[in-house]
Amino acid sequence: MPPPVTIFIVEDNAWYGELLEYKLAQNPDYTIRRFTTAQSCLDNLGDKPDIITLDYSLPDGKGDQVLQQIKERLPEVAVIAISGQEDIRTAIGMLRQGAYDYLVKDEETADRLWNTVGNIRKQLELRQENTRLREQIGQKYDPQRAILGESPQVRQLYALIEKAARTNITVSISGETGTGKELVAKAIHYGSERRNAAFVAVNVAAIPRELVESELFGHEKGAFTGAVARRIGRFEEAHKGTLFLDEVAELDMSLQAKLLRVLQEREVSRVGGSSTIPFDARLMVATHRDLTQEVKEGRFREDLYYRLLGLPIALPPLRERGEDVLLLADSFLREFCTQNNMATCTLSEAARQKLRHYSFPGNVRELKAVVELAAVLAENDQIQPQDLPLRHLQPETAVADTISNESLRSQMAAIVQRYLDAHSGNILQVAAKLQIGKSTVYRMVQNNEVYIR
């Protein structure tokens, strides 16, 4: 249903005020109140009208002065100035002060007012719908709805998200691929005071290197071949909101220097432009790499690292979250079955055991894909172990403790493979984590003992 609209009519001419009220009262959704003085209107602004029709010449104040006082207290209210003056300068002055429209009193004023109020009402409906959708998004990204889990690691994560949402501190999110870094960033944004502004996400690794600068900072027409029009960058898009830079470690050194300057000066220059544009955007960054190691190895600027560090949030891999894997699996199954009009699937106890003992190198993203495919493959409404397309079952934490007849070499290969999967095939990181030579890992890859997947 369209929202009700409260209208204040401020008019010292009783007959004319009655005429306007009679016209607008034809819509039963309009609640109308009349005032004959500016002060009586100002005294009742606490009732928060949606629209005010304001006579320019009142016994206790000129329209421009009254308009200024109204806008100071209710910036969002739509004020329609109505005057017997046809002076264009008066009209322009009122519009510049924030009046929605300026109507001259004549025999058609009531009809024009009816149309103007109708247009304002449509805008109010759109604003209300926008607010409702933003509230729904905020609820969707409420941490305890968006990030399911009961493990101590997840409960600690909830606390960090809540603290981050209270301020504008830069947030650096780290974690393996598939742990939900963007989800955490959205939970912080939609829980903060910036929730009504834009959340702009950029995956740096997904943009060709030669286009990253233009993507982030924008460009002017003719700045380079193909720049046929001006384009604003993501920093400008995120003004008053949040900019999320995913895989920030993939920035090359020259762009790292420019990003540092932008963050220090809080202004950007478009590619090919000479002017600077100030911005007010909160920054959040994420990476699956170890930034401290990247700094040590000279691939990431130390000064930028400290500028981005802010509040660090490390996301736990799924294999460290205990029974959360089953909680998530059940949720993904319910959602998938509902979306596809399927009978609700459940996991058999044997299937649940299989999930418990799998390490999920792809983390939550892999779990979601696995259970959705299992729901399709299952012969009935109960998923069996053979329906779960898991790659391997040996959990990383159990490798060193497993007593088997395997050779030491095969057990070592299992450990290296686990770390390769966890670190997206980054041989240097795996060698550093396991404290073995990188040549050892390269040799195992060449001998097909381990694989980069």
Short mmCIF file of N, CA and C in Angstrom, two decimals, residues 229-388:
data_model
loop_
_atom_site.label_atom_id
_atom_site.label_comp_id
_atom_site.label_asym_id
_atom_site.label_seq_id
_atom_site.Cartn_x
_atom_site.Cartn_y
_atom_site.Cartn_z
N ALA A 229 34.99 8.26 -23.27
CA ALA A 229 34.19 9.11 -22.39
C ALA A 229 34.82 9.12 -21.01
N ARG A 230 34.49 10.14 -20.24
CA ARG A 230 34.97 10.20 -18.86
C ARG A 230 34.36 9.06 -18.05
N ARG A 231 35.13 8.49 -17.17
CA ARG A 231 34.64 7.42 -16.29
C ARG A 231 35.12 7.67 -14.87
N ILE A 232 34.19 7.68 -13.93
CA ILE A 232 34.62 7.85 -12.54
C ILE A 232 35.10 6.51 -12.01
N GLY A 233 36.05 6.56 -11.10
CA GLY A 233 36.64 5.34 -10.55
C GLY A 233 35.89 4.82 -9.34
N ARG A 234 36.35 3.69 -8.84
CA ARG A 234 35.66 3.04 -7.73
C ARG A 234 35.76 3.86 -6.44
N PHE A 235 36.84 4.62 -6.27
CA PHE A 235 36.93 5.46 -5.08
C PHE A 235 35.82 6.50 -5.07
N GLU A 236 35.56 7.11 -6.23
CA GLU A 236 34.47 8.09 -6.31
C GLU A 236 33.12 7.42 -6.14
N GLU A 237 32.94 6.23 -6.70
CA GLU A 237 31.67 5.50 -6.56
C GLU A 237 31.37 5.20 -5.09
N ALA A 238 32.43 4.98 -4.32
CA ALA A 238 32.25 4.58 -2.92
C ALA A 238 32.15 5.77 -1.97
N HIS A 239 32.05 7.00 -2.51
CA HIS A 239 31.97 8.20 -1.67
C HIS A 239 30.84 8.06 -0.64
N LYS A 240 31.18 8.30 0.60
CA LYS A 240 30.27 8.19 1.75
C LYS A 240 29.99 6.73 2.14
N GLY A 241 30.48 5.78 1.33
CA GLY A 241 30.24 4.37 1.63
C GLY A 241 31.52 3.63 1.92
N THR A 242 31.63 2.42 1.39
CA THR A 242 32.77 1.54 1.67
C THR A 242 33.35 1.01 0.37
N LEU A 243 34.67 1.04 0.27
CA LEU A 243 35.38 0.43 -0.86
C LEU A 243 36.11 -0.81 -0.35
N PHE A 244 35.82 -1.95 -0.97
CA PHE A 244 36.43 -3.22 -0.57
C PHE A 244 37.37 -3.68 -1.68
N LEU A 245 38.65 -3.73 -1.40
CA LEU A 245 39.65 -4.18 -2.36
C LEU A 245 40.04 -5.61 -2.02
N ASP A 246 39.55 -6.54 -2.82
CA ASP A 246 39.87 -7.95 -2.62
C ASP A 246 41.16 -8.29 -3.36
N GLU A 247 41.94 -9.20 -2.77
CA GLU A 247 43.24 -9.61 -3.33
C GLU A 247 44.14 -8.40 -3.58
N VAL A 248 44.24 -7.55 -2.55
CA VAL A 248 45.02 -6.32 -2.68
C VAL A 248 46.50 -6.60 -2.88
N ALA A 249 46.97 -7.79 -2.49
CA ALA A 249 48.39 -8.13 -2.65
C ALA A 249 48.78 -8.26 -4.12
N GLU A 250 47.80 -8.33 -5.01
CA GLU A 250 48.09 -8.48 -6.43
C GLU A 250 48.43 -7.15 -7.11
N LEU A 251 48.30 -6.02 -6.41
CA LEU A 251 48.66 -4.73 -6.99
C LEU A 251 50.16 -4.69 -7.27
N ASP A 252 50.54 -4.16 -8.45
CA ASP A 252 51.97 -4.03 -8.70
C ASP A 252 52.52 -2.82 -7.95
N MET A 253 53.84 -2.72 -7.86
CA MET A 253 54.48 -1.75 -6.98
C MET A 253 54.13 -0.31 -7.36
N SER A 254 54.02 0.01 -8.64
CA SER A 254 53.72 1.39 -9.04
C SER A 254 52.33 1.80 -8.56
N LEU A 255 51.37 0.89 -8.65
CA LEU A 255 50.02 1.20 -8.18
C LEU A 255 49.95 1.22 -6.67
N GLN A 256 50.78 0.43 -6.01
CA GLN A 256 50.84 0.50 -4.55
C GLN A 256 51.25 1.89 -4.10
N ALA A 257 52.21 2.50 -4.82
CA ALA A 257 52.66 3.86 -4.47
C ALA A 257 51.53 4.86 -4.67
N LYS A 258 50.78 4.73 -5.76
CA LYS A 258 49.68 5.66 -6.01
C LYS A 258 48.56 5.46 -5.00
N LEU A 259 48.27 4.22 -4.65
CA LEU A 259 47.24 3.95 -3.65
C LEU A 259 47.62 4.56 -2.31
N LEU A 260 48.89 4.46 -1.95
CA LEU A 260 49.36 5.05 -0.69
C LEU A 260 49.12 6.55 -0.68
N ARG A 261 49.46 7.22 -1.79
CA ARG A 261 49.26 8.66 -1.85
C ARG A 261 47.77 9.02 -1.75
N VAL A 262 46.95 8.26 -2.44
CA VAL A 262 45.50 8.51 -2.41
C VAL A 262 44.97 8.38 -0.98
N LEU A 263 45.42 7.37 -0.27
CA LEU A 263 44.94 7.16 1.10
C LEU A 263 45.45 8.24 2.04
N GLN A 264 46.65 8.74 1.79
CA GLN A 264 47.20 9.79 2.63
C GLN A 264 46.50 11.12 2.39
N GLU A 265 46.25 11.45 1.11
CA GLU A 265 45.67 12.74 0.76
C GLU A 265 44.15 12.74 0.77
N ARG A 266 43.54 11.55 0.73
CA ARG A 266 42.08 11.41 0.67
C ARG A 266 41.50 12.12 -0.55
N GLU A 267 42.23 12.02 -1.68
CA GLU A 267 41.75 12.57 -2.94
C GLU A 267 42.36 11.77 -4.08
N VAL A 268 41.65 11.73 -5.21
CA VAL A 268 42.13 10.97 -6.36
C VAL A 268 42.28 11.89 -7.57
N SER A 269 43.13 11.46 -8.48
CA SER A 269 43.26 12.12 -9.78
C SER A 269 42.95 11.08 -10.84
N ARG A 270 42.01 11.41 -11.71
CA ARG A 270 41.68 10.47 -12.78
C ARG A 270 42.85 10.37 -13.75
N VAL A 271 42.98 9.22 -14.39
CA VAL A 271 44.01 9.03 -15.40
C VAL A 271 43.77 10.04 -16.52
N GLY A 272 44.80 10.81 -16.86
CA GLY A 272 44.67 11.81 -17.90
C GLY A 272 44.10 13.12 -17.42
N GLY A 273 43.81 13.24 -16.12
CA GLY A 273 43.24 14.47 -15.58
C GLY A 273 44.27 15.24 -14.78
N SER A 274 44.00 16.53 -14.57
CA SER A 274 44.92 17.38 -13.81
C SER A 274 44.34 17.80 -12.47
N SER A 275 43.04 17.68 -12.30
CA SER A 275 42.42 18.10 -11.04
C SER A 275 42.33 16.92 -10.08
N THR A 276 42.13 17.25 -8.81
CA THR A 276 41.98 16.22 -7.78
C THR A 276 40.53 16.22 -7.28
N ILE A 277 40.06 15.05 -6.93
CA ILE A 277 38.68 14.89 -6.45
C ILE A 277 38.72 14.31 -5.05
N PRO A 278 38.26 15.05 -4.04
CA PRO A 278 38.24 14.49 -2.68
C PRO A 278 37.19 13.39 -2.57
N PHE A 279 37.44 12.45 -1.68
CA PHE A 279 36.47 11.38 -1.47
C PHE A 279 36.41 11.05 0.03
N ASP A 280 35.31 10.50 0.42
CA ASP A 280 35.11 10.05 1.80
C ASP A 280 34.59 8.63 1.74
N ALA A 281 35.50 7.69 1.71
CA ALA A 281 35.11 6.27 1.63
C ALA A 281 35.91 5.48 2.66
N ARG A 282 35.23 4.58 3.32
CA ARG A 282 35.92 3.67 4.22
C ARG A 282 36.58 2.58 3.38
N LEU A 283 37.79 2.18 3.76
CA LEU A 283 38.51 1.17 3.01
C LEU A 283 38.59 -0.13 3.79
N MET A 284 38.28 -1.22 3.09
CA MET A 284 38.52 -2.56 3.62
C MET A 284 39.28 -3.34 2.55
N VAL A 285 40.24 -4.13 2.97
CA VAL A 285 41.04 -4.90 2.02
C VAL A 285 41.05 -6.36 2.45
N ALA A 286 41.34 -7.22 1.51
CA ALA A 286 41.41 -8.65 1.80
C ALA A 286 42.46 -9.30 0.92
N THR A 287 43.02 -10.39 1.40
CA THR A 287 43.97 -11.17 0.62
C THR A 287 44.07 -12.56 1.22
N HIS A 288 44.38 -13.54 0.35
CA HIS A 288 44.64 -14.88 0.86
C HIS A 288 46.13 -15.08 1.11
N ARG A 289 46.93 -14.06 0.76
CA ARG A 289 48.37 -14.15 0.98
C ARG A 289 48.73 -13.63 2.37
N ASP A 290 49.93 -13.98 2.81
CA ASP A 290 50.47 -13.47 4.06
C ASP A 290 51.19 -12.15 3.73
N LEU A 291 50.55 -11.01 4.05
CA LEU A 291 51.12 -9.72 3.67
C LEU A 291 52.45 -9.45 4.34
N THR A 292 52.64 -9.92 5.58
CA THR A 292 53.93 -9.71 6.24
C THR A 292 55.04 -10.41 5.47
N GLN A 293 54.74 -11.59 4.95
CA GLN A 293 55.72 -12.31 4.15
C GLN A 293 55.95 -11.60 2.82
N GLU A 294 54.87 -11.06 2.24
CA GLU A 294 55.01 -10.32 0.99
C GLU A 294 55.91 -9.10 1.19
N VAL A 295 55.79 -8.43 2.34
CA VAL A 295 56.64 -7.28 2.64
C VAL A 295 58.10 -7.72 2.79
N LYS A 296 58.32 -8.82 3.52
CA LYS A 296 59.68 -9.32 3.72
C LYS A 296 60.35 -9.67 2.39
N GLU A 297 59.58 -10.20 1.46
CA GLU A 297 60.14 -10.62 0.19
C GLU A 297 60.13 -9.52 -0.86
N GLY A 298 59.75 -8.29 -0.43
CA GLY A 298 59.87 -7.13 -1.30
C GLY A 298 58.80 -7.00 -2.34
N ARG A 299 57.68 -7.70 -2.20
CA ARG A 299 56.62 -7.62 -3.19
C ARG A 299 55.49 -6.68 -2.77
N PHE A 300 55.56 -6.19 -1.53
CA PHE A 300 54.52 -5.29 -1.05
C PHE A 300 55.18 -4.21 -0.20
N ARG A 301 54.78 -2.97 -0.44
CA ARG A 301 55.39 -1.83 0.26
C ARG A 301 55.08 -1.88 1.75
N GLU A 302 56.10 -1.67 2.54
CA GLU A 302 55.91 -1.73 3.99
C GLU A 302 55.06 -0.56 4.48
N ASP A 303 55.27 0.65 3.90
CA ASP A 303 54.49 1.80 4.34
C ASP A 303 53.01 1.63 4.00
N LEU A 304 52.71 1.02 2.85
CA LEU A 304 51.31 0.75 2.49
C LEU A 304 50.73 -0.34 3.39
N TYR A 305 51.54 -1.31 3.73
CA TYR A 305 51.08 -2.38 4.62
C TYR A 305 50.57 -1.80 5.94
N TYR A 306 51.34 -0.89 6.52
CA TYR A 306 50.92 -0.31 7.80
C TYR A 306 49.73 0.63 7.63
N ARG A 307 49.61 1.25 6.46
CA ARG A 307 48.46 2.10 6.19
C ARG A 307 47.18 1.26 6.08
N LEU A 308 47.30 0.05 5.55
CA LEU A 308 46.14 -0.81 5.33
C LEU A 308 45.81 -1.71 6.51
N LEU A 309 46.77 -1.90 7.40
CA LEU A 309 46.60 -2.92 8.46
C LEU A 309 45.35 -2.68 9.28
N GLY A 310 45.19 -1.45 9.81
CA GLY A 310 44.00 -1.11 10.58
C GLY A 310 43.64 -2.17 11.60
N LEU A 311 42.40 -2.65 11.52
CA LEU A 311 41.95 -3.75 12.37
C LEU A 311 42.08 -5.04 11.58
N PRO A 312 43.04 -5.90 11.93
CA PRO A 312 43.19 -7.15 11.18
C PRO A 312 42.19 -8.20 11.65
N ILE A 313 41.54 -8.86 10.69
CA ILE A 313 40.61 -9.95 10.99
C ILE A 313 41.06 -11.17 10.20
N ALA A 314 41.45 -12.21 10.88
CA ALA A 314 41.89 -13.45 10.24
C ALA A 314 40.75 -14.46 10.29
N LEU A 315 40.31 -14.92 9.12
CA LEU A 315 39.20 -15.86 9.07
C LEU A 315 39.73 -17.29 9.21
N PRO A 316 39.10 -18.07 10.07
CA PRO A 316 39.57 -19.45 10.25
C PRO A 316 39.17 -20.33 9.08
N PRO A 317 40.02 -21.26 8.67
CA PRO A 317 39.60 -22.22 7.63
C PRO A 317 38.52 -23.13 8.18
N LEU A 318 37.72 -23.69 7.30
CA LEU A 318 36.59 -24.52 7.72
C LEU A 318 37.03 -25.72 8.52
N ARG A 319 38.21 -26.28 8.20
CA ARG A 319 38.68 -27.48 8.89
C ARG A 319 38.95 -27.24 10.38
N GLU A 320 39.05 -25.96 10.78
CA GLU A 320 39.31 -25.64 12.18
C GLU A 320 38.05 -25.25 12.94
N ARG A 321 36.89 -25.38 12.29
CA ARG A 321 35.65 -24.90 12.90
C ARG A 321 34.76 -26.02 13.43
N GLY A 322 35.29 -27.22 13.52
CA GLY A 322 34.56 -28.32 14.14
C GLY A 322 33.21 -28.61 13.52
N GLU A 323 32.19 -28.65 14.35
CA GLU A 323 30.85 -29.03 13.92
C GLU A 323 30.17 -27.97 13.05
N ASP A 324 30.82 -26.82 12.86
CA ASP A 324 30.24 -25.81 11.98
C ASP A 324 30.02 -26.35 10.57
N VAL A 325 30.85 -27.32 10.16
CA VAL A 325 30.72 -27.86 8.81
C VAL A 325 29.34 -28.47 8.60
N LEU A 326 28.80 -29.14 9.63
CA LEU A 326 27.48 -29.75 9.50
C LEU A 326 26.37 -28.71 9.57
N LEU A 327 26.56 -27.70 10.42
CA LEU A 327 25.59 -26.61 10.51
C LEU A 327 25.46 -25.91 9.16
N LEU A 328 26.59 -25.64 8.53
CA LEU A 328 26.60 -24.98 7.22
C LEU A 328 26.01 -25.89 6.14
N ALA A 329 26.39 -27.16 6.18
CA ALA A 329 25.89 -28.10 5.17
C ALA A 329 24.37 -28.19 5.21
N ASP A 330 23.80 -28.28 6.41
CA ASP A 330 22.34 -28.34 6.54
C ASP A 330 21.68 -27.07 5.99
N SER A 331 22.29 -25.91 6.28
CA SER A 331 21.74 -24.64 5.80
C SER A 331 21.80 -24.55 4.28
N PHE A 332 22.93 -24.93 3.69
CA PHE A 332 23.07 -24.89 2.23
C PHE A 332 22.07 -25.85 1.56
N LEU A 333 21.84 -27.00 2.17
CA LEU A 333 20.90 -27.96 1.60
C LEU A 333 19.48 -27.41 1.60
N ARG A 334 19.08 -26.83 2.74
CA ARG A 334 17.72 -26.27 2.82
C ARG A 334 17.53 -25.17 1.79
N GLU A 335 18.52 -24.29 1.68
CA GLU A 335 18.42 -23.17 0.75
C GLU A 335 18.36 -23.67 -0.70
N PHE A 336 19.20 -24.64 -1.03
CA PHE A 336 19.25 -25.15 -2.41
C PHE A 336 17.94 -25.85 -2.77
N CYS A 337 17.43 -26.66 -1.87
CA CYS A 337 16.18 -27.39 -2.14
C CYS A 337 15.01 -26.42 -2.29
N THR A 338 14.98 -25.38 -1.47
CA THR A 338 13.90 -24.39 -1.56
C THR A 338 13.96 -23.65 -2.88
N GLN A 339 15.16 -23.21 -3.28
CA GLN A 339 15.31 -22.45 -4.51
C GLN A 339 14.97 -23.27 -5.75
N ASN A 340 15.14 -24.60 -5.66
CA ASN A 340 14.92 -25.45 -6.83
C ASN A 340 13.66 -26.30 -6.73
N ASN A 341 12.78 -25.92 -5.77
CA ASN A 341 11.50 -26.62 -5.61
C ASN A 341 11.68 -28.13 -5.47
N MET A 342 12.67 -28.52 -4.68
CA MET A 342 12.95 -29.92 -4.44
C MET A 342 12.49 -30.31 -3.04
N ALA A 343 12.21 -31.58 -2.87
CA ALA A 343 11.94 -32.08 -1.52
C ALA A 343 13.20 -31.88 -0.68
N THR A 344 13.00 -31.53 0.57
CA THR A 344 14.14 -31.25 1.43
C THR A 344 15.02 -32.47 1.60
N CYS A 345 16.32 -32.29 1.32
CA CYS A 345 17.30 -33.37 1.49
C CYS A 345 17.93 -33.30 2.87
N THR A 346 18.30 -34.46 3.38
CA THR A 346 19.03 -34.52 4.64
C THR A 346 20.28 -35.36 4.43
N LEU A 347 21.21 -35.22 5.33
CA LEU A 347 22.46 -35.99 5.29
C LEU A 347 22.33 -37.22 6.17
N SER A 348 22.66 -38.37 5.62
CA SER A 348 22.69 -39.57 6.45
C SER A 348 23.84 -39.44 7.44
N GLU A 349 23.81 -40.28 8.47
CA GLU A 349 24.87 -40.21 9.47
C GLU A 349 26.22 -40.53 8.86
N ALA A 350 26.24 -41.47 7.93
CA ALA A 350 27.50 -41.82 7.27
C ALA A 350 28.02 -40.65 6.44
N ALA A 351 27.10 -39.93 5.78
CA ALA A 351 27.50 -38.76 5.00
C ALA A 351 28.03 -37.65 5.91
N ARG A 352 27.39 -37.52 7.08
CA ARG A 352 27.86 -36.50 8.03
C ARG A 352 29.26 -36.85 8.53
N GLN A 353 29.51 -38.12 8.76
CA GLN A 353 30.85 -38.53 9.19
C GLN A 353 31.87 -38.24 8.10
N LYS A 354 31.49 -38.45 6.86
CA LYS A 354 32.41 -38.20 5.75
C LYS A 354 32.76 -36.71 5.68
N LEU A 355 31.77 -35.84 5.90
CA LEU A 355 32.03 -34.40 5.91
C LEU A 355 32.91 -34.01 7.08
N ARG A 356 32.69 -34.65 8.23
CA ARG A 356 33.50 -34.33 9.42
C ARG A 356 34.97 -34.61 9.18
N HIS A 357 35.28 -35.64 8.41
CA HIS A 357 36.65 -36.09 8.26
C HIS A 357 37.33 -35.55 6.99
N TYR A 358 36.65 -34.62 6.33
CA TYR A 358 37.24 -34.03 5.13
C TYR A 358 37.75 -32.63 5.49
N SER A 359 38.88 -32.24 4.94
CA SER A 359 39.53 -31.00 5.36
C SER A 359 39.08 -29.76 4.59
N PHE A 360 38.36 -29.90 3.51
CA PHE A 360 37.83 -28.79 2.72
C PHE A 360 38.88 -27.72 2.39
N PRO A 361 39.80 -28.04 1.49
CA PRO A 361 40.78 -27.04 1.09
C PRO A 361 40.15 -25.82 0.44
N GLY A 362 38.95 -25.99 -0.14
CA GLY A 362 38.24 -24.85 -0.72
C GLY A 362 37.32 -24.16 0.26
N ASN A 363 37.33 -24.61 1.52
CA ASN A 363 36.59 -24.00 2.61
C ASN A 363 35.08 -23.95 2.36
N VAL A 364 34.41 -22.87 2.82
CA VAL A 364 32.95 -22.81 2.78
C VAL A 364 32.45 -22.86 1.34
N ARG A 365 33.18 -22.24 0.43
CA ARG A 365 32.76 -22.25 -0.96
C ARG A 365 32.72 -23.68 -1.50
N GLU A 366 33.72 -24.49 -1.15
CA GLU A 366 33.74 -25.88 -1.60
C GLU A 366 32.61 -26.68 -0.96
N LEU A 367 32.37 -26.46 0.32
CA LEU A 367 31.29 -27.17 1.01
C LEU A 367 29.95 -26.90 0.34
N LYS A 368 29.69 -25.65 0.00
CA LYS A 368 28.42 -25.30 -0.65
C LYS A 368 28.28 -26.03 -1.99
N ALA A 369 29.35 -26.04 -2.78
CA ALA A 369 29.30 -26.72 -4.07
C ALA A 369 29.10 -28.22 -3.90
N VAL A 370 29.74 -28.80 -2.90
CA VAL A 370 29.66 -30.24 -2.67
C VAL A 370 28.25 -30.67 -2.28
N VAL A 371 27.64 -29.97 -1.32
CA VAL A 371 26.32 -30.39 -0.86
C VAL A 371 25.24 -30.11 -1.92
N GLU A 372 25.39 -29.05 -2.70
CA GLU A 372 24.41 -28.79 -3.76
C GLU A 372 24.47 -29.88 -4.83
N LEU A 373 25.68 -30.29 -5.19
CA LEU A 373 25.81 -31.38 -6.16
C LEU A 373 25.29 -32.68 -5.58
N ALA A 374 25.54 -32.91 -4.31
CA ALA A 374 25.06 -34.13 -3.65
C ALA A 374 23.53 -34.18 -3.66
N ALA A 375 22.87 -33.04 -3.48
CA ALA A 375 21.41 -33.00 -3.50
C ALA A 375 20.88 -33.41 -4.87
N VAL A 376 21.62 -33.08 -5.93
CA VAL A 376 21.22 -33.46 -7.28
C VAL A 376 21.49 -34.94 -7.53
N LEU A 377 22.62 -35.44 -7.01
CA LEU A 377 23.01 -36.82 -7.28
C LEU A 377 22.26 -37.85 -6.45
N ALA A 378 21.74 -37.45 -5.30
CA ALA A 378 21.11 -38.39 -4.38
C ALA A 378 19.91 -39.07 -5.03
N GLU A 379 19.77 -40.38 -4.77
CA GLU A 379 18.66 -41.16 -5.34
C GLU A 379 17.34 -40.88 -4.65
N ASN A 380 17.40 -40.43 -3.42
CA ASN A 380 16.18 -40.10 -2.69
C ASN A 380 16.44 -38.85 -1.86
N ASP A 381 15.64 -38.64 -0.83
CA ASP A 381 15.78 -37.41 -0.07
C ASP A 381 16.82 -37.50 1.05
N GLN A 382 17.62 -38.57 1.02
CA GLN A 382 18.71 -38.67 2.00
C GLN A 382 20.03 -38.86 1.26
N ILE A 383 20.98 -38.00 1.57
CA ILE A 383 22.28 -38.02 0.90
C ILE A 383 23.17 -39.07 1.57
N GLN A 384 23.76 -39.93 0.74
CA GLN A 384 24.65 -40.98 1.21
C GLN A 384 26.11 -40.60 0.93
N PRO A 385 27.06 -41.26 1.57
CA PRO A 385 28.48 -40.90 1.38
C PRO A 385 28.91 -40.88 -0.09
N GLN A 386 28.40 -41.83 -0.88
CA GLN A 386 28.82 -41.88 -2.29
C GLN A 386 28.30 -40.71 -3.11
N ASP A 387 27.32 -39.97 -2.55
CA ASP A 387 26.80 -38.81 -3.26
C ASP A 387 27.67 -37.57 -3.08
N LEU A 388 28.59 -37.62 -2.12
CA LEU A 388 29.44 -36.46 -1.83
C LEU A 388 30.72 -36.53 -2.65
#
